[in-house]
Amino acid sequence: MSTEAKALPALPTNRLRRGLRRPLLLPGTSTLRSMIETAKIELIPMKSLERAISELAPASHISMTCSPAKSIETTLDETAALVAAGHSVTPHISARMVQTHDHLAQILHRLAEIGTREIFVVGGDADPPGCFFDAIEFIEALIALDDSNEHRVIDHIGYTSYPDTHPFITDEQLHDALHVKQKMILESGRTAHVSTQMCFSSDQIRDWLRRERAAGLTIPVHLGVPGVIDKAKLMTMGVRLGVGTSLRYLSKNRKALGKMMTQRSFEPDQLLKPLAPHLEELGIGGIHLYTFNQVATTEAWRQKTLA
């Protein structure tokens, strides 16, 4: 894998016209513009990763996922290469893929070597799990181990949230876990944020976040937004990721579905525009772009919007 940061390749004019019809209308404040500028671009360690990396703009903000088909060490290797190339990278750590407490110590040591002070924790789908059943158990053990060292390695921990529900976990369990993780991380003296799952309904995100804020969620929320992705790829990945409620929302909402089906690709504008007036009210502090390694079209949208 090449570790050199490369300029974004030029896209054909007709491709831009088809996939990027008009830039996002930014609100009067610079809040949304700043979030688009610093948006995290999610990458997946799969065959298309090398091409995706070649399409990144220099000094990008990257969220490197932890694939159940690969190892945590693969994620950390890719993270190290991207950091060496000048990118800012947050590696994902899948709790259920950590095999032993010695393995956790090795991961922490590797993170210290790389120099990243931020991680993003997911429960993961490994079955059977290693020594941690879920993200709560992992975060608790990570904090205890990190704080037992002379020098702390991790200062910031991000974790998942599910405004669109979860196929295997109840809403009550999701709510409780959201607040338990916040309490654990903040009481350790670290900072935190949550990123939302991929969701197509701005109303659903807004209503969910208002409820959680009222219940005591105080940390910043990053919107999990699909990048500029081909419709067929988006729908396929949506089913795989279990965002069934959002897909059902599209099927029931003729206007939204009709708009999506007349376009070749989904654009982040479709979710960001309705939420733009509510960013500060809801404590939305960032954007997490799900690209599925389709970086070129997403990066072209981002640069066009910022221009």
mmCIF file of C-alpha atoms in Angstrom:
data_model
loop_
_atom_site.group_PDB
_atom_site.id
_atom_site.type_symbol
_atom_site.label_atom_id
_atom_site.label_comp_id
_atom_site.label_asym_id
_atom_site.label_seq_id
_atom_site.Cartn_x
_atom_site.Cartn_y
_atom_site.Cartn_z
ATOM 1 C CA MET A 1 0.000 0.000 0.000
ATOM 2 C CA SER A 2 1.328 3.408 -0.890
ATOM 3 C CA THR A 3 1.648 5.706 2.089
ATOM 4 C CA GLU A 4 2.041 8.907 0.125
ATOM 5 C CA ALA A 5 -0.709 11.504 0.379
ATOM 6 C CA LYS A 6 -1.966 12.142 -3.134
ATOM 7 C CA ALA A 7 -4.039 14.890 -4.660
ATOM 8 C CA LEU A 8 -7.631 14.087 -5.542
ATOM 9 C CA PRO A 9 -7.883 13.009 -9.188
ATOM 10 C CA ALA A 10 -9.991 15.216 -11.438
ATOM 11 C CA LEU A 11 -13.454 13.866 -12.174
ATOM 12 C CA PRO A 12 -15.047 14.160 -15.609
ATOM 13 C CA THR A 13 -17.386 17.141 -15.896
ATOM 14 C CA ASN A 14 -20.376 14.993 -16.826
ATOM 15 C CA ARG A 15 -19.786 12.821 -13.741
ATOM 16 C CA LEU A 16 -19.812 15.871 -11.520
ATOM 17 C CA ARG A 17 -23.030 17.069 -13.147
ATOM 18 C CA ARG A 18 -24.731 13.724 -12.611
ATOM 19 C CA GLY A 19 -23.606 13.037 -9.043
ATOM 20 C CA LEU A 20 -23.165 16.545 -7.615
ATOM 21 C CA ARG A 21 -26.009 18.689 -8.849
ATOM 22 C CA ARG A 22 -25.680 21.618 -6.496
ATOM 23 C CA PRO A 23 -23.612 22.483 -3.419
ATOM 24 C CA LEU A 24 -25.058 22.581 0.051
ATOM 25 C CA LEU A 25 -26.515 25.976 0.988
ATOM 26 C CA LEU A 26 -24.545 26.824 4.094
ATOM 27 C CA PRO A 27 -26.270 28.630 6.969
ATOM 28 C CA GLY A 28 -25.188 32.069 8.114
ATOM 29 C CA THR A 29 -22.791 30.709 10.731
ATOM 30 C CA SER A 30 -19.599 28.825 9.981
ATOM 31 C CA THR A 31 -20.647 25.799 12.062
ATOM 32 C CA LEU A 32 -21.692 23.511 9.223
ATOM 33 C CA ARG A 33 -18.863 24.639 6.961
ATOM 34 C CA SER A 34 -16.342 23.831 9.694
ATOM 35 C CA MET A 35 -17.884 20.381 10.207
ATOM 36 C CA ILE A 36 -17.728 19.603 6.484
ATOM 37 C CA GLU A 37 -14.133 20.777 6.368
ATOM 38 C CA THR A 38 -13.086 18.506 9.239
ATOM 39 C CA ALA A 39 -15.463 15.621 8.492
ATOM 40 C CA LYS A 40 -14.103 12.149 9.220
ATOM 41 C CA ILE A 41 -13.945 9.955 6.126
ATOM 42 C CA GLU A 42 -14.575 6.329 7.026
ATOM 43 C CA LEU A 43 -12.431 3.735 5.267
ATOM 44 C CA ILE A 44 -12.801 -0.046 5.309
ATOM 45 C CA PRO A 45 -9.809 -2.449 5.176
ATOM 46 C CA MET A 46 -10.856 -4.359 2.062
ATOM 47 C CA LYS A 47 -9.622 -4.786 -1.522
ATOM 48 C CA SER A 48 -10.650 -1.276 -2.573
ATOM 49 C CA LEU A 49 -8.726 0.415 0.257
ATOM 50 C CA GLU A 50 -5.569 1.210 -1.727
ATOM 51 C CA ARG A 51 -7.584 2.959 -4.428
ATOM 52 C CA ALA A 52 -9.602 4.827 -1.786
ATOM 53 C CA ILE A 53 -6.408 6.056 -0.113
ATOM 54 C CA SER A 54 -5.107 7.320 -3.451
ATOM 55 C CA GLU A 55 -8.272 9.459 -3.745
ATOM 56 C CA LEU A 56 -7.872 11.189 -0.367
ATOM 57 C CA ALA A 57 -7.047 14.861 -0.137
ATOM 58 C CA PRO A 58 -3.815 15.637 1.751
ATOM 59 C CA ALA A 59 -4.108 15.786 5.545
ATOM 60 C CA SER A 60 -7.560 14.194 5.624
ATOM 61 C CA HIS A 61 -9.391 13.199 8.790
ATOM 62 C CA ILE A 62 -9.821 9.431 8.597
ATOM 63 C CA SER A 63 -11.863 6.916 10.570
ATOM 64 C CA MET A 64 -10.289 3.482 9.926
ATOM 65 C CA THR A 65 -12.752 0.686 10.604
ATOM 66 C CA CYS A 66 -12.116 -2.708 12.130
ATOM 67 C CA SER A 67 -13.409 -5.414 9.807
ATOM 68 C CA PRO A 68 -14.547 -8.793 11.188
ATOM 69 C CA ALA A 69 -12.883 -10.329 8.114
ATOM 70 C CA LYS A 70 -9.537 -8.834 9.167
ATOM 71 C CA SER A 71 -7.719 -8.365 12.474
ATOM 72 C CA ILE A 72 -7.372 -5.399 14.795
ATOM 73 C CA GLU A 73 -3.696 -5.469 13.847
ATOM 74 C CA THR A 74 -4.661 -4.842 10.200
ATOM 75 C CA THR A 75 -6.583 -1.744 11.274
ATOM 76 C CA LEU A 76 -3.597 -0.526 13.298
ATOM 77 C CA ASP A 77 -1.187 -1.209 10.415
ATOM 78 C CA GLU A 78 -3.333 0.857 8.053
ATOM 79 C CA THR A 79 -3.640 3.561 10.705
ATOM 80 C CA ALA A 80 0.143 3.761 11.095
ATOM 81 C CA ALA A 81 0.648 4.042 7.325
ATOM 82 C CA LEU A 82 -1.952 6.804 6.989
ATOM 83 C CA VAL A 83 -0.496 8.735 9.936
ATOM 84 C CA ALA A 84 2.949 8.480 8.331
ATOM 85 C CA ALA A 85 1.417 9.900 5.141
ATOM 86 C CA GLY A 86 0.233 12.992 7.013
ATOM 87 C CA HIS A 87 -3.391 12.122 7.728
ATOM 88 C CA SER A 88 -5.194 12.399 11.072
ATOM 89 C CA VAL A 89 -6.521 8.921 11.821
ATOM 90 C CA THR A 90 -8.899 7.488 14.412
ATOM 91 C CA PRO A 91 -8.690 3.674 14.471
ATOM 92 C CA HIS A 92 -11.755 1.623 15.343
ATOM 93 C CA ILE A 93 -11.316 -1.077 17.958
ATOM 94 C CA SER A 94 -13.865 -3.880 17.961
ATOM 95 C CA ALA A 95 -14.413 -5.024 21.547
ATOM 96 C CA ARG A 96 -15.425 -8.585 20.661
ATOM 97 C CA MET A 97 -12.276 -9.073 18.547
ATOM 98 C CA VAL A 98 -9.945 -8.552 21.531
ATOM 99 C CA GLN A 99 -8.885 -12.061 22.502
ATOM 100 C CA THR A 100 -7.215 -11.681 25.907
ATOM 101 C CA HIS A 101 -6.119 -9.030 28.389
ATOM 102 C CA ASP A 102 -2.586 -9.480 27.056
ATOM 103 C CA HIS A 103 -3.982 -8.725 23.596
ATOM 104 C CA LEU A 104 -5.500 -5.515 24.998
ATOM 105 C CA ALA A 105 -2.082 -4.544 26.403
ATOM 106 C CA GLN A 106 -0.503 -5.174 22.986
ATOM 107 C CA ILE A 107 -3.136 -2.978 21.305
ATOM 108 C CA LEU A 108 -2.524 -0.166 23.780
ATOM 109 C CA HIS A 109 1.227 -0.439 23.248
ATOM 110 C CA ARG A 110 0.771 -0.274 19.473
ATOM 111 C CA LEU A 111 -1.459 2.789 19.788
ATOM 112 C CA ALA A 112 1.280 4.465 21.826
ATOM 113 C CA GLU A 113 3.819 3.648 19.103
ATOM 114 C CA ILE A 114 1.580 5.105 16.394
ATOM 115 C CA GLY A 115 0.992 8.206 18.474
ATOM 116 C CA THR A 116 -2.776 8.382 18.084
ATOM 117 C CA ARG A 117 -4.522 9.535 21.257
ATOM 118 C CA GLU A 118 -8.062 8.894 20.041
ATOM 119 C CA ILE A 119 -9.903 5.654 19.308
ATOM 120 C CA PHE A 120 -13.427 4.747 18.271
ATOM 121 C CA VAL A 121 -14.923 1.745 20.047
ATOM 122 C CA VAL A 122 -17.528 -0.568 18.533
ATOM 123 C CA GLY A 123 -18.980 -3.712 20.016
ATOM 124 C CA GLY A 124 -18.402 -5.655 16.823
ATOM 125 C CA ASP A 125 -19.891 -8.813 15.394
ATOM 126 C CA ALA A 126 -17.253 -11.438 16.250
ATOM 127 C CA ASP A 127 -19.005 -14.619 17.305
ATOM 128 C CA PRO A 128 -17.935 -16.080 19.593
ATOM 129 C CA PRO A 129 -16.420 -13.005 21.206
ATOM 130 C CA GLY A 130 -12.958 -12.866 22.724
ATOM 131 C CA CYS A 131 -12.573 -11.790 26.339
ATOM 132 C CA PHE A 132 -15.031 -8.877 26.130
ATOM 133 C CA PHE A 133 -18.716 -9.350 25.430
ATOM 134 C CA ASP A 134 -19.418 -5.735 24.507
ATOM 135 C CA ALA A 135 -18.013 -2.214 24.258
ATOM 136 C CA ILE A 136 -18.801 -1.387 27.891
ATOM 137 C CA GLU A 137 -16.607 -4.222 29.188
ATOM 138 C CA PHE A 138 -13.838 -3.233 26.792
ATOM 139 C CA ILE A 139 -13.898 0.483 27.659
ATOM 140 C CA GLU A 140 -13.822 -0.307 31.374
ATOM 141 C CA ALA A 141 -10.773 -2.568 30.955
ATOM 142 C CA LEU A 142 -9.024 -0.158 28.582
ATOM 143 C CA ILE A 143 -9.383 2.783 30.979
ATOM 144 C CA ALA A 144 -8.152 0.723 33.928
ATOM 145 C CA LEU A 145 -5.104 -0.517 32.021
ATOM 146 C CA ASP A 146 -4.285 2.862 30.491
ATOM 147 C CA ASP A 147 -4.553 4.617 33.854
ATOM 148 C CA SER A 148 -2.252 2.053 35.470
ATOM 149 C CA ASN A 149 0.590 3.153 33.195
ATOM 150 C CA GLU A 150 2.917 6.042 33.960
ATOM 151 C CA HIS A 151 1.818 7.916 30.857
ATOM 152 C CA ARG A 152 -1.742 7.847 29.535
ATOM 153 C CA VAL A 153 -2.061 6.735 25.897
ATOM 154 C CA ILE A 154 -5.697 7.524 25.082
ATOM 155 C CA ASP A 155 -7.272 10.923 25.778
ATOM 156 C CA HIS A 156 -10.466 10.641 23.722
ATOM 157 C CA ILE A 157 -12.877 7.769 23.081
ATOM 158 C CA GLY A 158 -15.652 7.814 20.514
ATOM 159 C CA TYR A 159 -18.413 5.240 20.422
ATOM 160 C CA THR A 160 -21.567 4.292 18.550
ATOM 161 C CA SER A 161 -25.172 5.435 18.833
ATOM 162 C CA TYR A 162 -28.344 4.167 17.175
ATOM 163 C CA PRO A 163 -31.136 6.647 16.410
ATOM 164 C CA ASP A 164 -32.403 4.094 13.873
ATOM 165 C CA THR A 165 -32.502 1.213 16.421
ATOM 166 C CA HIS A 166 -30.420 -1.969 16.267
ATOM 167 C CA PRO A 167 -31.482 -5.321 14.791
ATOM 168 C CA PHE A 168 -30.416 -7.321 17.886
ATOM 169 C CA ILE A 169 -30.405 -4.868 20.812
ATOM 170 C CA THR A 170 -33.479 -3.254 22.370
ATOM 171 C CA ASP A 171 -33.948 0.522 22.436
ATOM 172 C CA GLU A 172 -33.809 0.447 26.243
ATOM 173 C CA GLN A 173 -30.460 -1.361 26.194
ATOM 174 C CA LEU A 174 -29.105 1.067 23.589
ATOM 175 C CA HIS A 175 -30.203 4.031 25.712
ATOM 176 C CA ASP A 176 -28.633 2.637 28.881
ATOM 177 C CA ALA A 177 -25.352 1.779 27.145
ATOM 178 C CA LEU A 178 -25.139 5.255 25.608
ATOM 179 C CA HIS A 179 -25.208 6.887 29.042
ATOM 180 C CA VAL A 180 -23.104 4.275 30.862
ATOM 181 C CA LYS A 181 -20.256 4.766 28.362
ATOM 182 C CA GLN A 182 -20.488 8.539 28.669
ATOM 183 C CA LYS A 183 -20.246 8.317 32.475
ATOM 184 C CA MET A 184 -17.285 5.904 32.399
ATOM 185 C CA ILE A 185 -15.250 7.951 29.938
ATOM 186 C CA LEU A 186 -15.917 11.389 31.405
ATOM 187 C CA GLU A 187 -15.278 10.220 34.980
ATOM 188 C CA SER A 188 -11.870 8.936 33.817
ATOM 189 C CA GLY A 189 -10.940 12.486 32.802
ATOM 190 C CA ARG A 190 -11.128 11.741 29.085
ATOM 191 C CA THR A 191 -13.276 13.398 26.460
ATOM 192 C CA ALA A 192 -15.774 11.574 24.270
ATOM 193 C CA HIS A 193 -18.197 11.791 21.381
ATOM 194 C CA VAL A 194 -20.739 9.507 19.769
ATOM 195 C CA SER A 195 -21.234 8.929 16.060
ATOM 196 C CA THR A 196 -24.663 7.914 14.806
ATOM 197 C CA GLN A 197 -25.276 4.895 12.641
ATOM 198 C CA MET A 198 -26.143 5.525 8.999
ATOM 199 C CA CYS A 199 -29.668 6.941 9.033
ATOM 200 C CA PHE A 200 -31.722 8.508 6.221
ATOM 201 C CA SER A 201 -34.356 10.315 8.292
ATOM 202 C CA SER A 202 -33.402 13.759 9.628
ATOM 203 C CA ASP A 203 -36.621 13.812 11.692
ATOM 204 C CA GLN A 204 -35.702 10.546 13.357
ATOM 205 C CA ILE A 205 -32.203 11.781 14.213
ATOM 206 C CA ARG A 206 -33.520 15.071 15.572
ATOM 207 C CA ASP A 207 -36.228 13.451 17.722
ATOM 208 C CA TRP A 208 -33.865 10.778 19.063
ATOM 209 C CA LEU A 209 -31.200 13.341 19.964
ATOM 210 C CA ARG A 210 -33.677 15.638 21.725
ATOM 211 C CA ARG A 211 -34.782 12.698 23.880
ATOM 212 C CA GLU A 212 -31.224 11.711 24.733
ATOM 213 C CA ARG A 213 -30.205 15.291 25.525
ATOM 214 C CA ALA A 214 -33.175 15.570 27.875
ATOM 215 C CA ALA A 215 -32.048 12.307 29.504
ATOM 216 C CA GLY A 216 -28.552 13.652 30.202
ATOM 217 C CA LEU A 217 -26.403 13.027 27.122
ATOM 218 C CA THR A 218 -23.933 15.930 27.105
ATOM 219 C CA ILE A 219 -21.073 14.906 24.810
ATOM 220 C CA PRO A 220 -20.866 16.010 21.154
ATOM 221 C CA VAL A 221 -22.686 13.949 18.552
ATOM 222 C CA HIS A 222 -21.216 13.345 15.107
ATOM 223 C CA LEU A 223 -23.722 12.721 12.334
ATOM 224 C CA GLY A 224 -23.167 9.433 10.521
ATOM 225 C CA VAL A 225 -23.920 10.481 6.962
ATOM 226 C CA PRO A 226 -23.570 8.438 3.760
ATOM 227 C CA GLY A 227 -21.114 10.067 1.373
ATOM 228 C CA VAL A 228 -21.806 10.446 -2.340
ATOM 229 C CA ILE A 229 -22.479 6.776 -2.988
ATOM 230 C CA ASP A 230 -24.063 4.858 -5.840
ATOM 231 C CA LYS A 231 -27.676 3.979 -4.914
ATOM 232 C CA ALA A 232 -27.287 0.252 -5.452
ATOM 233 C CA LYS A 233 -24.161 0.151 -3.273
ATOM 234 C CA LEU A 234 -25.861 2.236 -0.592
ATOM 235 C CA MET A 235 -28.966 0.057 -0.417
ATOM 236 C CA THR A 236 -26.880 -3.139 -0.355
ATOM 237 C CA MET A 237 -24.645 -1.863 2.426
ATOM 238 C CA GLY A 238 -27.674 -0.501 4.292
ATOM 239 C CA VAL A 239 -29.196 -3.959 4.472
ATOM 240 C CA ARG A 240 -25.865 -5.462 5.580
ATOM 241 C CA LEU A 241 -25.496 -2.855 8.321
ATOM 242 C CA GLY A 242 -29.004 -3.448 9.622
ATOM 243 C CA VAL A 243 -30.400 0.030 9.045
ATOM 244 C CA GLY A 244 -33.752 -1.508 8.292
ATOM 245 C CA THR A 245 -35.874 1.225 9.831
ATOM 246 C CA SER A 246 -34.284 3.842 7.609
ATOM 247 C CA LEU A 247 -34.766 1.676 4.548
ATOM 248 C CA ARG A 248 -38.414 1.181 5.517
ATOM 249 C CA TYR A 249 -38.670 4.949 6.034
ATOM 250 C CA LEU A 250 -37.543 5.437 2.438
ATOM 251 C CA SER A 251 -40.015 2.873 1.142
ATOM 252 C CA LYS A 252 -42.914 4.557 2.979
ATOM 253 C CA ASN A 253 -41.886 8.127 2.202
ATOM 254 C CA ARG A 254 -42.646 8.401 -1.503
ATOM 255 C CA LYS A 255 -41.141 11.866 -1.834
ATOM 256 C CA ALA A 256 -37.792 10.832 -0.314
ATOM 257 C CA LEU A 257 -37.695 7.537 -2.198
ATOM 258 C CA GLY A 258 -38.694 9.193 -5.471
ATOM 259 C CA LYS A 259 -35.977 11.798 -5.080
ATOM 260 C CA MET A 260 -33.397 9.152 -4.323
ATOM 261 C CA MET A 261 -34.406 6.920 -7.227
ATOM 262 C CA THR A 262 -34.175 9.770 -9.760
ATOM 263 C CA GLN A 263 -30.572 10.397 -8.742
ATOM 264 C CA ARG A 264 -27.642 8.210 -9.551
ATOM 265 C CA SER A 265 -26.222 8.578 -6.062
ATOM 266 C CA PHE A 266 -27.116 9.679 -2.550
ATOM 267 C CA GLU A 267 -25.678 13.045 -1.492
ATOM 268 C CA PRO A 268 -25.009 14.171 2.111
ATOM 269 C CA ASP A 269 -26.996 17.374 1.392
ATOM 270 C CA GLN A 270 -30.206 15.368 1.578
ATOM 271 C CA LEU A 271 -29.629 14.717 5.286
ATOM 272 C CA LEU A 272 -27.586 17.777 6.271
ATOM 273 C CA LYS A 273 -29.880 20.488 4.920
ATOM 274 C CA PRO A 274 -32.883 19.669 7.165
ATOM 275 C CA LEU A 275 -30.615 19.422 10.227
ATOM 276 C CA ALA A 276 -28.554 22.565 9.523
ATOM 277 C CA PRO A 277 -30.777 24.918 11.594
ATOM 278 C CA HIS A 278 -30.577 22.590 14.614
ATOM 279 C CA LEU A 279 -26.830 21.854 14.846
ATOM 280 C CA GLU A 280 -26.047 24.030 17.853
ATOM 281 C CA GLU A 281 -29.342 23.315 19.615
ATOM 282 C CA LEU A 282 -28.718 19.563 19.416
ATOM 283 C CA GLY A 283 -24.985 19.695 20.173
ATOM 284 C CA ILE A 284 -24.003 18.202 16.824
ATOM 285 C CA GLY A 285 -20.252 18.657 16.670
ATOM 286 C CA GLY A 286 -19.052 16.757 13.622
ATOM 287 C CA ILE A 287 -19.765 14.671 10.543
ATOM 288 C CA HIS A 288 -18.782 11.045 9.998
ATOM 289 C CA LEU A 289 -18.918 10.197 6.288
ATOM 290 C CA TYR A 290 -19.664 6.577 5.421
ATOM 291 C CA THR A 291 -17.926 6.255 2.035
ATOM 292 C CA PHE A 292 -17.632 2.445 1.680
ATOM 293 C CA ASN A 293 -14.272 3.368 0.077
ATOM 294 C CA GLN A 294 -15.975 5.453 -2.638
ATOM 295 C CA VAL A 295 -13.800 8.417 -1.710
ATOM 296 C CA ALA A 296 -13.453 10.311 -5.007
ATOM 297 C CA THR A 297 -17.108 11.294 -5.392
ATOM 298 C CA THR A 298 -17.498 12.118 -1.692
ATOM 299 C CA GLU A 299 -14.323 14.216 -1.660
ATOM 300 C CA ALA A 300 -15.423 16.054 -4.821
ATOM 301 C CA TRP A 301 -18.740 16.924 -3.111
ATOM 302 C CA ARG A 302 -16.895 18.126 -0.018
ATOM 303 C CA GLN A 303 -14.481 20.342 -1.956
ATOM 304 C CA LYS A 304 -17.276 21.706 -4.168
ATOM 305 C CA THR A 305 -19.336 22.585 -1.101
ATOM 306 C CA LEU A 306 -16.403 24.288 0.651
ATOM 307 C CA ALA A 307 -15.561 26.240 -2.503
#
